[in-house]
Structure formats: structure tokens, C-alpha cells
């Protein structure tokens, strides 16, 4: 027994002094841990300061049922239960029974209320027993943050989010996702928690070990008024045409600021929501909106001019063993190059490009590349689609590649990439990069500002630019977009109608189209550029760009100018008029001199005389406007209040 006792003492000493640090560290790790407290994510604002996305703190209030002494527990249990009953509407007995059971079962993590806001949190933590704090009353507070979008579904995908799955993989959509890591996320804090059994942990202290630092705020270029107009204009047309999905973008012509962006797709139950950012992500064959680029290549290379005559036959022409058709039955015959674009003749553009570039297709492709159309724009939002501009030597290149590209097939662009080119036409040839944010701020302090970025200083000569601008105006006046023409409001742009999924076996039985319209407004001195793209509208109701997307463009353009306030600077001209100055001096002198004595108002402007006499308390009768010729009460006569005076004008 003595030897055994010595062995026990030796082991105890060994554990205490030799291995003590190791076991203490192990105990601390298993009993306590630092838990990350996410920082409040920065807010996302519109250009006019409206809140687009914000982090709202939410709280769970629990109680450690073993912490209060018996005396405190019995004293405050009923008052606490009564307070909780008033707050939630549940009976007081429900809480008394639940908290007693938690104490009996040694539950140190009993939930009282879940997912409440800050004001409710302050109210609940002031309830009896909880107001004693963590060490005396057993109060446990769990804080989380939730991302809210005050505008609801409007632009939700473009505003975006940053989410992490269980494995830590991030999904970053829209503006929130693009600027989350660098600006919005902030610096997380830490809080020490103690294990209390059954996989549950409670805070050791009432305060954090490391306080979280909130993220910066991001101010976007989005205008909520324009965004609302774009969203509802697009939504209405998608619903009418029962389309699969669509998008619309508004861009400031001079700065490239994206003022509105809407992406809507149909659900199984027929409703529309922001499923994907089609405007930025979806690369597809643009169809007739690309004819503008094709014609500009030929004009800039001076192989044609706008008056060059092209024979469009009777609406059908064969190119390298394949027929190309025009939508107009019977064709257009011989027309000018400018007219070919106005009426959107596939044959006209294919003929012009094939005749002048079939032997040197690389020249055509190089001009397209000089406009940066073969490269992504590099916008801040993640997931931008890649353009596809094939060239000789590629697998998809053939003799038919060039005439197909002339009218928008055999290549692909995203809606935002197409709009960027049209925006360059609108602003005099300068291609600017689309921009989604203006500044990053911490309260009123600018952390970083974002200015205009130029992609291409000048896409073409002024001659080509002027010619294409005139044609785009005529598209709306007398071309494929003539249904959109308005005498009161000028617009310029190009309609587009492209077949999609035509390579699938069922296309003839179930035809699918992409309708689009790209342009700018007003046609003179443009302020905004716009593109509308709608995929797979019901062909029973219509599928041409002029019918499906053109009206959306027109509705957006007109509503922006009738419902969105515009601010113009007015130069104040310092101009003096001696007659007006003399009249004012006369009126002022008379008004200061006469208070109860009738003044001489003959020769004064009628409105000055009226104001003067009414300020004296007299009732004035006069007929007409001009200069006073006679007065019924002579000068110098003492007058009474409410006395009638007749003035002859």
C-alpha cells in the first residue's frame, strides 16, 4: 500500500508539474474557443443616396438557467415570464414551465426569443432577471447579421450578394459580390465562448475579445428612378409576350455610368425574377444590331459609301451553296447601302461585305478587333461573358462565315458589349468602359473614387460617325423602327431579330428568336444609351425587334424624360433695364412716403399701383392692364381702411 501510494503521488506530481502545461492547454482548447463575430457589411447606395443593400443585426436571446441563485430565480421567474408573455403573446405559464424545466435539466442555453431587431433586443435584455447580466441573470446574447435589399426584387441580381457554403466556397454575384472582399466585408471580431455540454457554447464574457470593424460603404451609379422605370417596362413586355427571359440596360452616354440594369427570367409558375445577370453574362448571336458594325467597317475602309447601290434581289440570294433571306416578302430590289441598314436587309449587308472582303477577310476582322469587340470589357461585376469573333483558321470559319457575320450570325457578344459600342456612336466616337460604382466611403470620407475609363479614344472618323448617326435616326423615322417614331421625342437605334437554337432538330416545329433594340436618346445631343434584349418571345404574339423590344426602349426613353427630374445649370445674366429700375424706384419712394394719404399713381404700372394701394388697406377696382391714366381719389386726400379706389387704365 505504501509503494502504491508513492506511485500515485509521483503520477500526480508528474501531471501537475511535468505535463501540466500540455494538459492545461488541452483542457482550454476543449472547454473554450474563440468564435468569429462577422463584421457588419458595408451598405450599398444608389447614385442619389438611396439604400440598395444593408446589413441588419439580428439577435437570439437565451438564458443560462443554472446561473441565477435560487433566491434570484424564484424572485424574478414570474416577472420575466410575464414580460416575455406581453412581448410574444404566449401565456406566462408557457415560459415559467419552460425555464423551470431548463433549470431542472441543467440546460445552460435555453432559447427565449429568436431573430429580433436591435430595438427589440434592447427591450428584451431589460426584462427582469435578464437585466442582471450574464453572471447574475444568465443572459446570453447571440448576434448575427442579415443582408436586406430595401428595393426588393428590383435589380436584386445586379446589386448582388456574397455567400459562403459549408465548405467555405464563395458565390459572389453583382456589385455586392464584386466589392465584398475589398471594401464591404470589413474586419471580423472574436468572442470567447465556453463549452457547456451537448455541443453547446455560451459566451464567457459580456464583451468581445476583438470588436468587429464594419465594412466601407459603396456608392453605385444606379439611379433608382430610372431603375424602377426600366424594371417595370421590361417586366410588362416579358409578361405580354410570355418570353423566357430578357434584360435592359441604361448607360450615361458621356461617362459610361450604368444608370439602370434589369435581368428577368420566367419561373415555372409564370412569374419573373432576377435569376441571372444576363446583361453582363450571356453571350449570344446579336443578329441585326451587329449590321451597324459591319457597315461601319466598309464605310471606314472607304470600300463603299452610303449611296453605294446593292441588289437585294427578290428577298432571296444564294451565297456559297446557302440561301440568305430578307424578312420583307418580295425583297427590296436595288437600294443604297444606307437604305439596306434602315430596312435591315440581310442580303444587302451580306452582299456588301462579301464583295469587298471575301478575298481579304482578315481585313474585316482586324477592323472589328480595333474596336475591342473581341475582348471582354473587364467590368467590375464578376462573370462577364466572353465575345466570340471568329477569324480565318478557326474551326468554325468557312466561306459563309463572312456573309453570316455581316448580319449578326457566326459571332457572339453580350448585351453590355453591344451597348458599349452604340454608346460610342452616341458620344462622338469615344468608347468608354461601363461603370457600376462611383465611390467607396467611410461615413463622409472618400476611401476611393472611380472616374471614367476610356477603352478607345476614337472608334472611327467623324465622316463615318455622322453618316451612321444619320442612318440610325432614319431607322426610327422610316426604317424597321418606324413604329416607334414620335414627332415630340427623337430616338436613334437599330432593331434586331435573330434565330436562336436553330441548330436543334425541333427548330422548324418550335421556332425560337432573340429580339433586341439598341440605340440612344434624344437623337440630337444624346443623354442615355439603351439596349433591350428579350429571348424566346411567343411567336404567336410576335418576335421582331420592332414589335417586342422597340416599344420597351421607347417607353423607357419617354418615361425617363417625363418622370425623372433633370437638373440644368442656368447662367445668371447680369442685365440692367433702366425702365424697370426707374419704375421700381418710383414705386419704392411712393410706398415709403404715403401711409394714410392718397398718393399719385397716375403713370405707374397698374400692378405696382394695385400692390401699393392694397398694402395701404384700400380696395382697388380696375379693368385691364397697362399704365394708370386716372384715379378716383385725388392725390393728398386722407384715406380710410377698406375705402374703394377706382383706377382707369
PDB file of N, CA and C in Angstrom, residues 460-552:
ATOM      1  N   UNK A 460     -13.783  55.735 -84.989  1.00  0.00           N
ATOM      2  CA  UNK A 460     -13.811  55.934 -86.435  1.00  0.00           C
ATOM      3  C   UNK A 460     -13.724  57.423 -86.757  1.00  0.00           C
ATOM      4  N   UNK A 461     -13.688  57.725 -88.037  1.00  0.00           N
ATOM      5  CA  UNK A 461     -13.627  59.115 -88.475  1.00  0.00           C
ATOM      6  C   UNK A 461     -14.955  59.814 -88.221  1.00  0.00           C
ATOM      7  N   UNK A 462     -14.917  61.140 -88.171  1.00  0.00           N
ATOM      8  CA  UNK A 462     -16.148  61.911 -87.987  1.00  0.00           C
ATOM      9  C   UNK A 462     -17.110  61.704 -89.146  1.00  0.00           C
ATOM     10  N   UNK A 463     -16.574  61.514 -90.349  1.00  0.00           N
ATOM     11  CA  UNK A 463     -17.428  61.292 -91.523  1.00  0.00           C
ATOM     12  C   UNK A 463     -18.254  60.023 -91.355  1.00  0.00           C
ATOM     13  N   UNK A 464     -17.592  58.929 -91.011  1.00  0.00           N
ATOM     14  CA  UNK A 464     -18.307  57.667 -90.785  1.00  0.00           C
ATOM     15  C   UNK A 464     -19.302  57.807 -89.644  1.00  0.00           C
ATOM     16  N   UNK A 465     -18.877  58.480 -88.599  1.00  0.00           N
ATOM     17  CA  UNK A 465     -19.733  58.660 -87.424  1.00  0.00           C
ATOM     18  C   UNK A 465     -20.994  59.438 -87.775  1.00  0.00           C
ATOM     19  N   UNK A 466     -20.844  60.526 -88.485  1.00  0.00           N
ATOM     20  CA  UNK A 466     -22.005  61.342 -88.870  1.00  0.00           C
ATOM     21  C   UNK A 466     -22.961  60.566 -89.764  1.00  0.00           C
ATOM     22  N   UNK A 467     -22.395  59.781 -90.664  1.00  0.00           N
ATOM     23  CA  UNK A 467     -23.234  59.000 -91.587  1.00  0.00           C
ATOM     24  C   UNK A 467     -24.029  57.936 -90.835  1.00  0.00           C
ATOM     25  N   UNK A 468     -23.371  57.247 -89.903  1.00  0.00           N
ATOM     26  CA  UNK A 468     -24.068  56.172 -89.185  1.00  0.00           C
ATOM     27  C   UNK A 468     -25.092  56.744 -88.217  1.00  0.00           C
ATOM     28  N   UNK A 469     -24.802  57.917 -87.635  1.00  0.00           N
ATOM     29  CA  UNK A 469     -25.780  58.566 -86.759  1.00  0.00           C
ATOM     30  C   UNK A 469     -27.034  58.949 -87.526  1.00  0.00           C
ATOM     31  N   UNK A 470     -26.852  59.441 -88.745  1.00  0.00           N
ATOM     32  CA  UNK A 470     -27.999  59.819 -89.580  1.00  0.00           C
ATOM     33  C   UNK A 470     -28.833  58.588 -89.950  1.00  0.00           C
ATOM     34  N   UNK A 471     -28.151  57.494 -90.274  1.00  0.00           N
ATOM     35  CA  UNK A 471     -28.870  56.263 -90.625  1.00  0.00           C
ATOM     36  C   UNK A 471     -29.665  55.743 -89.425  1.00  0.00           C
ATOM     37  N   UNK A 472     -29.066  55.765 -88.237  1.00  0.00           N
ATOM     38  CA  UNK A 472     -29.758  55.275 -87.039  1.00  0.00           C
ATOM     39  C   UNK A 472     -30.983  56.127 -86.714  1.00  0.00           C
ATOM     40  N   UNK A 473     -30.923  57.423 -86.996  1.00  0.00           N
ATOM     41  CA  UNK A 473     -32.118  58.258 -86.835  1.00  0.00           C
ATOM     42  C   UNK A 473     -33.190  57.850 -87.840  1.00  0.00           C
ATOM     43  N   UNK A 474     -32.760  57.577 -89.079  1.00  0.00           N
ATOM     44  CA  UNK A 474     -33.714  57.202 -90.127  1.00  0.00           C
ATOM     45  C   UNK A 474     -34.317  55.822 -89.913  1.00  0.00           C
ATOM     46  N   UNK A 475     -33.612  54.948 -89.190  1.00  0.00           N
ATOM     47  CA  UNK A 475     -34.190  53.643 -88.848  1.00  0.00           C
ATOM     48  C   UNK A 475     -35.509  53.838 -88.097  1.00  0.00           C
ATOM     49  N   UNK A 476     -35.524  54.829 -87.196  1.00  0.00           N
ATOM     50  CA  UNK A 476     -36.729  55.109 -86.407  1.00  0.00           C
ATOM     51  C   UNK A 476     -37.735  55.928 -87.216  1.00  0.00           C
ATOM     52  N   UNK A 477     -37.247  56.814 -88.066  1.00  0.00           N
ATOM     53  CA  UNK A 477     -38.151  57.684 -88.834  1.00  0.00           C
ATOM     54  C   UNK A 477     -38.843  56.927 -89.966  1.00  0.00           C
ATOM     55  N   UNK A 478     -38.071  56.110 -90.726  1.00  0.00           N
ATOM     56  CA  UNK A 478     -38.648  55.488 -91.924  1.00  0.00           C
ATOM     57  C   UNK A 478     -38.194  54.045 -92.148  1.00  0.00           C
ATOM     58  N   UNK A 479     -37.447  53.482 -91.179  1.00  0.00           N
ATOM     59  CA  UNK A 479     -36.940  52.129 -91.353  1.00  0.00           C
ATOM     60  C   UNK A 479     -37.715  51.110 -90.538  1.00  0.00           C
ATOM     61  N   UNK A 480     -37.005  50.078 -90.074  1.00  0.00           N
ATOM     62  CA  UNK A 480     -37.668  48.989 -89.336  1.00  0.00           C
ATOM     63  C   UNK A 480     -38.239  49.444 -87.999  1.00  0.00           C
ATOM     64  N   UNK A 481     -37.751  50.593 -87.495  1.00  0.00           N
ATOM     65  CA  UNK A 481     -38.253  51.089 -86.214  1.00  0.00           C
ATOM     66  C   UNK A 481     -39.255  52.214 -86.344  1.00  0.00           C
ATOM     67  N   UNK A 482     -39.896  52.352 -87.525  1.00  0.00           N
ATOM     68  CA  UNK A 482     -40.790  53.498 -87.751  1.00  0.00           C
ATOM     69  C   UNK A 482     -42.026  53.482 -86.861  1.00  0.00           C
ATOM     70  N   UNK A 483     -42.373  52.314 -86.318  1.00  0.00           N
ATOM     71  CA  UNK A 483     -43.498  52.254 -85.371  1.00  0.00           C
ATOM     72  C   UNK A 483     -43.191  53.029 -84.089  1.00  0.00           C
ATOM     73  N   UNK A 484     -41.920  53.246 -83.835  1.00  0.00           N
ATOM     74  CA  UNK A 484     -41.505  53.926 -82.612  1.00  0.00           C
ATOM     75  C   UNK A 484     -41.408  55.436 -82.785  1.00  0.00           C
ATOM     76  N   UNK A 485     -41.538  55.898 -84.020  1.00  0.00           N
ATOM     77  CA  UNK A 485     -41.311  57.322 -84.304  1.00  0.00           C
ATOM     78  C   UNK A 485     -42.312  58.206 -83.568  1.00  0.00           C
ATOM     79  N   UNK A 486     -41.799  59.287 -83.036  1.00  0.00           N
ATOM     80  CA  UNK A 486     -42.634  60.276 -82.365  1.00  0.00           C
ATOM     81  C   UNK A 486     -42.156  61.662 -82.770  1.00  0.00           C
ATOM     82  N   UNK A 487     -43.084  62.539 -83.130  1.00  0.00           N
ATOM     83  CA  UNK A 487     -42.737  63.911 -83.508  1.00  0.00           C
ATOM     84  C   UNK A 487     -42.205  64.697 -82.312  1.00  0.00           C
ATOM     85  N   UNK A 488     -42.638  64.272 -81.118  1.00  0.00           N
ATOM     86  CA  UNK A 488     -42.306  65.033 -79.916  1.00  0.00           C
ATOM     87  C   UNK A 488     -41.023  64.587 -79.228  1.00  0.00           C
ATOM     88  N   UNK A 489     -40.495  63.420 -79.630  1.00  0.00           N
ATOM     89  CA  UNK A 489     -39.320  62.901 -78.932  1.00  0.00           C
ATOM     90  C   UNK A 489     -38.478  62.101 -79.912  1.00  0.00           C
ATOM     91  N   UNK A 490     -37.219  62.478 -80.093  1.00  0.00           N
ATOM     92  CA  UNK A 490     -36.359  61.833 -81.091  1.00  0.00           C
ATOM     93  C   UNK A 490     -35.537  60.708 -80.471  1.00  0.00           C
ATOM     94  N   UNK A 491     -35.419  59.626 -81.225  1.00  0.00           N
ATOM     95  CA  UNK A 491     -34.628  58.475 -80.809  1.00  0.00           C
ATOM     96  C   UNK A 491     -33.841  57.970 -82.009  1.00  0.00           C
ATOM     97  N   UNK A 492     -32.760  57.258 -81.745  1.00  0.00           N
ATOM     98  CA  UNK A 492     -31.961  56.643 -82.803  1.00  0.00           C
ATOM     99  C   UNK A 492     -31.555  55.258 -82.341  1.00  0.00           C
ATOM    100  N   UNK A 493     -31.544  54.311 -83.275  1.00  0.00           N
ATOM    101  CA  UNK A 493     -31.157  52.966 -82.869  1.00  0.00           C
ATOM    102  C   UNK A 493     -31.377  51.954 -83.965  1.00  0.00           C
ATOM    103  N   UNK A 494     -31.184  50.708 -83.611  1.00  0.00           N
ATOM    104  CA  UNK A 494     -31.295  49.616 -84.583  1.00  0.00           C
ATOM    105  C   UNK A 494     -32.052  48.449 -83.980  1.00  0.00           C
ATOM    106  N   UNK A 495     -33.013  47.947 -84.738  1.00  0.00           N
ATOM    107  CA  UNK A 495     -33.754  46.754 -84.325  1.00  0.00           C
ATOM    108  C   UNK A 495     -32.913  45.511 -84.607  1.00  0.00           C
ATOM    109  N   UNK A 496     -33.216  44.440 -83.899  1.00  0.00           N
ATOM    110  CA  UNK A 496     -32.518  43.181 -84.141  1.00  0.00           C
ATOM    111  C   UNK A 496     -33.439  41.998 -83.909  1.00  0.00           C
ATOM    112  N   UNK A 497     -33.399  41.041 -84.835  1.00  0.00           N
ATOM    113  CA  UNK A 497     -34.171  39.803 -84.682  1.00  0.00           C
ATOM    114  C   UNK A 497     -33.266  38.656 -85.109  1.00  0.00           C
ATOM    115  N   UNK A 498     -32.956  37.757 -84.200  1.00  0.00           N
ATOM    116  CA  UNK A 498     -32.034  36.662 -84.501  1.00  0.00           C
ATOM    117  C   UNK A 498     -32.661  35.332 -84.130  1.00  0.00           C
ATOM    118  N   UNK A 499     -32.462  34.351 -84.997  1.00  0.00           N
ATOM    119  CA  UNK A 499     -32.882  32.995 -84.657  1.00  0.00           C
ATOM    120  C   UNK A 499     -31.943  32.455 -83.586  1.00  0.00           C
ATOM    121  N   UNK A 500     -32.479  31.649 -82.683  1.00  0.00           N
ATOM    122  CA  UNK A 500     -31.637  31.028 -81.661  1.00  0.00           C
ATOM    123  C   UNK A 500     -31.998  29.550 -81.547  1.00  0.00           C
ATOM    124  N   UNK A 501     -31.015  28.768 -81.208  1.00  0.00           N
ATOM    125  CA  UNK A 501     -31.159  27.308 -81.109  1.00  0.00           C
ATOM    126  C   UNK A 501     -31.628  26.711 -82.432  1.00  0.00           C
ATOM    127  N   UNK A 502     -31.267  27.388 -83.543  1.00  0.00           N
ATOM    128  CA  UNK A 502     -31.680  26.912 -84.867  1.00  0.00           C
ATOM    129  C   UNK A 502     -30.957  25.632 -85.269  1.00  0.00           C
ATOM    130  N   UNK A 503     -29.932  25.274 -84.515  1.00  0.00           N
ATOM    131  CA  UNK A 503     -29.203  24.039 -84.787  1.00  0.00           C
ATOM    132  C   UNK A 503     -29.897  22.804 -84.205  1.00  0.00           C
ATOM    133  N   UNK A 504     -30.922  23.035 -83.391  1.00  0.00           N
ATOM    134  CA  UNK A 504     -31.621  21.912 -82.772  1.00  0.00           C
ATOM    135  C   UNK A 504     -32.661  21.332 -83.734  1.00  0.00           C
ATOM    136  N   UNK A 505     -32.923  20.027 -83.598  1.00  0.00           N
ATOM    137  CA  UNK A 505     -33.764  19.297 -84.554  1.00  0.00           C
ATOM    138  C   UNK A 505     -35.210  19.790 -84.590  1.00  0.00           C
ATOM    139  N   UNK A 506     -35.693  20.319 -83.445  1.00  0.00           N
ATOM    140  CA  UNK A 506     -37.108  20.704 -83.387  1.00  0.00           C
ATOM    141  C   UNK A 506     -37.353  22.169 -83.740  1.00  0.00           C
ATOM    142  N   UNK A 507     -36.346  22.844 -84.328  1.00  0.00           N
ATOM    143  CA  UNK A 507     -36.488  24.293 -84.522  1.00  0.00           C
ATOM    144  C   UNK A 507     -37.639  24.642 -85.470  1.00  0.00           C
ATOM    145  N   UNK A 508     -37.801  23.893 -86.546  1.00  0.00           N
ATOM    146  CA  UNK A 508     -38.873  24.210 -87.506  1.00  0.00           C
ATOM    147  C   UNK A 508     -40.254  24.070 -86.883  1.00  0.00           C
ATOM    148  N   UNK A 509     -40.404  23.110 -85.972  1.00  0.00           N
ATOM    149  CA  UNK A 509     -41.694  22.932 -85.303  1.00  0.00           C
ATOM    150  C   UNK A 509     -41.855  23.902 -84.135  1.00  0.00           C
ATOM    151  N   UNK A 510     -40.750  24.337 -83.558  1.00  0.00           N
ATOM    152  CA  UNK A 510     -40.798  25.227 -82.388  1.00  0.00           C
ATOM    153  C   UNK A 510     -39.725  26.313 -82.555  1.00  0.00           C
ATOM    154  N   UNK A 511     -40.036  27.316 -83.370  1.00  0.00           N
ATOM    155  CA  UNK A 511     -39.057  28.358 -83.692  1.00  0.00           C
ATOM    156  C   UNK A 511     -38.821  29.273 -82.496  1.00  0.00           C
ATOM    157  N   UNK A 512     -37.552  29.612 -82.273  1.00  0.00           N
ATOM    158  CA  UNK A 512     -37.172  30.497 -81.167  1.00  0.00           C
ATOM    159  C   UNK A 512     -36.367  31.670 -81.703  1.00  0.00           C
ATOM    160  N   UNK A 513     -36.628  32.846 -81.145  1.00  0.00           N
ATOM    161  CA  UNK A 513     -35.965  34.064 -81.610  1.00  0.00           C
ATOM    162  C   UNK A 513     -35.448  34.889 -80.435  1.00  0.00           C
ATOM    163  N   UNK A 514     -34.467  35.745 -80.747  1.00  0.00           N
ATOM    164  CA  UNK A 514     -33.998  36.762 -79.801  1.00  0.00           C
ATOM    165  C   UNK A 514     -34.310  38.117 -80.419  1.00  0.00           C
ATOM    166  N   UNK A 515     -35.101  38.912 -79.729  1.00  0.00           N
ATOM    167  CA  UNK A 515     -35.465  40.249 -80.205  1.00  0.00           C
ATOM    168  C   UNK A 515     -34.646  41.280 -79.443  1.00  0.00           C
ATOM    169  N   UNK A 516     -34.177  42.298 -80.146  1.00  0.00           N
ATOM    170  CA  UNK A 516     -33.357  43.309 -79.481  1.00  0.00           C
ATOM    171  C   UNK A 516     -33.549  44.683 -80.113  1.00  0.00           C
ATOM    172  N   UNK A 517     -33.205  45.688 -79.356  1.00  0.00           N
ATOM    173  CA  UNK A 517     -33.153  47.062 -79.858  1.00  0.00           C
ATOM    174  C   UNK A 517     -32.046  47.778 -79.103  1.00  0.00           C
ATOM    175  N   UNK A 518     -31.117  48.374 -79.848  1.00  0.00           N
ATOM    176  CA  UNK A 518     -30.014  49.120 -79.240  1.00  0.00           C
ATOM    177  C   UNK A 518     -29.979  50.515 -79.840  1.00  0.00           C
ATOM    178  N   UNK A 519     -29.777  51.511 -78.997  1.00  0.00           N
ATOM    179  CA  UNK A 519     -29.753  52.879 -79.509  1.00  0.00           C
ATOM    180  C   UNK A 519     -29.508  53.887 -78.416  1.00  0.00           C
ATOM    181  N   UNK A 520     -29.953  55.111 -78.671  1.00  0.00           N
ATOM    182  CA  UNK A 520     -29.739  56.194 -77.711  1.00  0.00           C
ATOM    183  C   UNK A 520     -30.805  57.263 -77.897  1.00  0.00           C
ATOM    184  N   UNK A 521     -30.911  58.153 -76.923  1.00  0.00           N
ATOM    185  CA  UNK A 521     -31.906  59.224 -76.977  1.00  0.00           C
ATOM    186  C   UNK A 521     -31.443  60.389 -76.114  1.00  0.00           C
ATOM    187  N   UNK A 522     -31.896  61.615 -76.451  1.00  0.00           N
ATOM    188  CA  UNK A 522     -32.516  62.005 -77.729  1.00  0.00           C
ATOM    189  C   UNK A 522     -31.516  61.802 -78.880  1.00  0.00           C
ATOM    190  N   UNK A 523     -32.019  61.810 -80.116  1.00  0.00           N
ATOM    191  CA  UNK A 523     -31.143  61.572 -81.262  1.00  0.00           C
ATOM    192  C   UNK A 523     -30.122  62.691 -81.405  1.00  0.00           C
ATOM    193  N   UNK A 524     -30.526  63.925 -81.086  1.00  0.00           N
ATOM    194  CA  UNK A 524     -29.609  65.065 -81.095  1.00  0.00           C
ATOM    195  C   UNK A 524     -29.103  65.285 -79.669  1.00  0.00           C
ATOM    196  N   UNK A 525     -27.802  65.419 -79.530  1.00  0.00           N
ATOM    197  CA  UNK A 525     -27.181  65.600 -78.219  1.00  0.00           C
ATOM    198  C   UNK A 525     -27.655  64.527 -77.226  1.00  0.00           C
ATOM    199  N   UNK A 526     -27.329  63.254 -77.500  1.00  0.00           N
ATOM    200  CA  UNK A 526     -27.842  62.135 -76.679  1.00  0.00           C
ATOM    201  C   UNK A 526     -27.410  62.228 -75.219  1.00  0.00           C
ATOM    202  N   UNK A 527     -28.305  61.811 -74.341  1.00  0.00           N
ATOM    203  CA  UNK A 527     -28.027  61.770 -72.907  1.00  0.00           C
ATOM    204  C   UNK A 527     -27.800  60.338 -72.433  1.00  0.00           C
ATOM    205  N   UNK A 528     -28.631  59.397 -72.910  1.00  0.00           N
ATOM    206  CA  UNK A 528     -28.538  57.996 -72.481  1.00  0.00           C
ATOM    207  C   UNK A 528     -28.502  57.068 -73.687  1.00  0.00           C
ATOM    208  N   UNK A 529     -27.766  55.971 -73.543  1.00  0.00           N
ATOM    209  CA  UNK A 529     -27.838  54.864 -74.493  1.00  0.00           C
ATOM    210  C   UNK A 529     -28.571  53.718 -73.806  1.00  0.00           C
ATOM    211  N   UNK A 530     -29.161  52.847 -74.629  1.00  0.00           N
ATOM    212  CA  UNK A 530     -30.015  51.793 -74.050  1.00  0.00           C
ATOM    213  C   UNK A 530     -30.022  50.580 -74.961  1.00  0.00           C
ATOM    214  N   UNK A 531     -30.063  49.400 -74.354  1.00  0.00           N
ATOM    215  CA  UNK A 531     -30.282  48.167 -75.104  1.00  0.00           C
ATOM    216  C   UNK A 531     -31.327  47.338 -74.377  1.00  0.00           C
ATOM    217  N   UNK A 532     -32.205  46.718 -75.151  1.00  0.00           N
ATOM    218  CA  UNK A 532     -33.225  45.815 -74.620  1.00  0.00           C
ATOM    219  C   UNK A 532     -33.122  44.509 -75.399  1.00  0.00           C
ATOM    220  N   UNK A 533     -33.008  43.392 -74.709  1.00  0.00           N
ATOM    221  CA  UNK A 533     -32.906  42.078 -75.346  1.00  0.00           C
ATOM    222  C   UNK A 533     -33.924  41.142 -74.691  1.00  0.00           C
ATOM    223  N   UNK A 534     -34.756  40.506 -75.505  1.00  0.00           N
ATOM    224  CA  UNK A 534     -35.766  39.573 -74.998  1.00  0.00           C
ATOM    225  C   UNK A 534     -35.617  38.240 -75.731  1.00  0.00           C
ATOM    226  N   UNK A 535     -35.431  37.179 -74.969  1.00  0.00           N
ATOM    227  CA  UNK A 535     -35.218  35.840 -75.516  1.00  0.00           C
ATOM    228  C   UNK A 535     -36.519  35.042 -75.560  1.00  0.00           C
ATOM    229  N   UNK A 536     -36.738  34.433 -76.697  1.00  0.00           N
ATOM    230  CA  UNK A 536     -37.812  33.474 -76.923  1.00  0.00           C
ATOM    231  C   UNK A 536     -39.202  34.019 -76.571  1.00  0.00           C
ATOM    232  N   UNK A 537     -39.599  35.131 -77.199  1.00  0.00           N
ATOM    233  CA  UNK A 537     -40.992  35.568 -77.026  1.00  0.00           C
ATOM    234  C   UNK A 537     -41.921  34.601 -77.751  1.00  0.00           C
ATOM    235  N   UNK A 538     -43.173  34.591 -77.368  1.00  0.00           N
ATOM    236  CA  UNK A 538     -44.159  33.734 -78.030  1.00  0.00           C
ATOM    237  C   UNK A 538     -44.335  34.210 -79.470  1.00  0.00           C
ATOM    238  N   UNK A 539     -44.022  33.338 -80.452  1.00  0.00           N
ATOM    239  CA  UNK A 539     -44.109  33.756 -81.859  1.00  0.00           C
ATOM    240  C   UNK A 539     -45.559  33.963 -82.284  1.00  0.00           C
ATOM    241  N   UNK A 540     -46.500  33.475 -81.478  1.00  0.00           N
ATOM    242  CA  UNK A 540     -47.916  33.729 -81.778  1.00  0.00           C
ATOM    243  C   UNK A 540     -48.246  35.206 -81.586  1.00  0.00           C
ATOM    244  N   UNK A 541     -47.496  35.860 -80.691  1.00  0.00           N
ATOM    245  CA  UNK A 541     -47.754  37.276 -80.411  1.00  0.00           C
ATOM    246  C   UNK A 541     -46.785  38.196 -81.155  1.00  0.00           C
ATOM    247  N   UNK A 542     -45.613  37.671 -81.554  1.00  0.00           N
ATOM    248  CA  UNK A 542     -44.641  38.478 -82.278  1.00  0.00           C
ATOM    249  C   UNK A 542     -43.230  38.202 -81.817  1.00  0.00           C
ATOM    250  N   UNK A 543     -42.275  38.455 -82.720  1.00  0.00           N
ATOM    251  CA  UNK A 543     -40.886  38.207 -82.349  1.00  0.00           C
ATOM    252  C   UNK A 543     -39.911  39.205 -82.966  1.00  0.00           C
ATOM    253  N   UNK A 544     -40.383  40.091 -83.823  1.00  0.00           N
ATOM    254  CA  UNK A 544     -39.483  41.081 -84.413  1.00  0.00           C
ATOM    255  C   UNK A 544     -39.071  42.118 -83.377  1.00  0.00           C
ATOM    256  N   UNK A 545     -37.831  42.602 -83.524  1.00  0.00           N
ATOM    257  CA  UNK A 545     -37.318  43.584 -82.577  1.00  0.00           C
ATOM    258  C   UNK A 545     -38.165  44.833 -82.497  1.00  0.00           C
ATOM    259  N   UNK A 546     -38.704  45.284 -83.640  1.00  0.00           N
ATOM    260  CA  UNK A 546     -39.530  46.496 -83.656  1.00  0.00           C
ATOM    261  C   UNK A 546     -40.817  46.318 -82.857  1.00  0.00           C
ATOM    262  N   UNK A 547     -41.299  45.073 -82.773  1.00  0.00           N
ATOM    263  CA  UNK A 547     -42.557  44.809 -82.065  1.00  0.00           C
ATOM    264  C   UNK A 547     -42.344  44.457 -80.598  1.00  0.00           C
ATOM    265  N   UNK A 548     -41.271  43.724 -80.304  1.00  0.00           N
ATOM    266  CA  UNK A 548     -41.081  43.175 -78.958  1.00  0.00           C
ATOM    267  C   UNK A 548     -40.238  44.094 -78.076  1.00  0.00           C
ATOM    268  N   UNK A 549     -39.043  44.441 -78.555  1.00  0.00           N
ATOM    269  CA  UNK A 549     -38.136  45.226 -77.706  1.00  0.00           C
ATOM    270  C   UNK A 549     -38.190  46.723 -77.987  1.00  0.00           C
ATOM    271  N   UNK A 550     -38.521  47.098 -79.228  1.00  0.00           N
ATOM    272  CA  UNK A 550     -38.601  48.514 -79.564  1.00  0.00           C
ATOM    273  C   UNK A 550     -39.543  49.300 -78.663  1.00  0.00           C
ATOM    274  N   UNK A 551     -40.759  48.805 -78.401  1.00  0.00           N
ATOM    275  CA  UNK A 551     -41.669  49.531 -77.511  1.00  0.00           C
ATOM    276  C   UNK A 551     -41.125  49.697 -76.088  1.00  0.00           C
ATOM    277  N   UNK A 552     -40.335  48.732 -75.610  1.00  0.00           N
ATOM    278  CA  UNK A 552     -39.726  48.859 -74.281  1.00  0.00           C
ATOM    279  C   UNK A 552     -38.733  50.015 -74.292  1.00  0.00           C
TER     280      UNK A 552
END
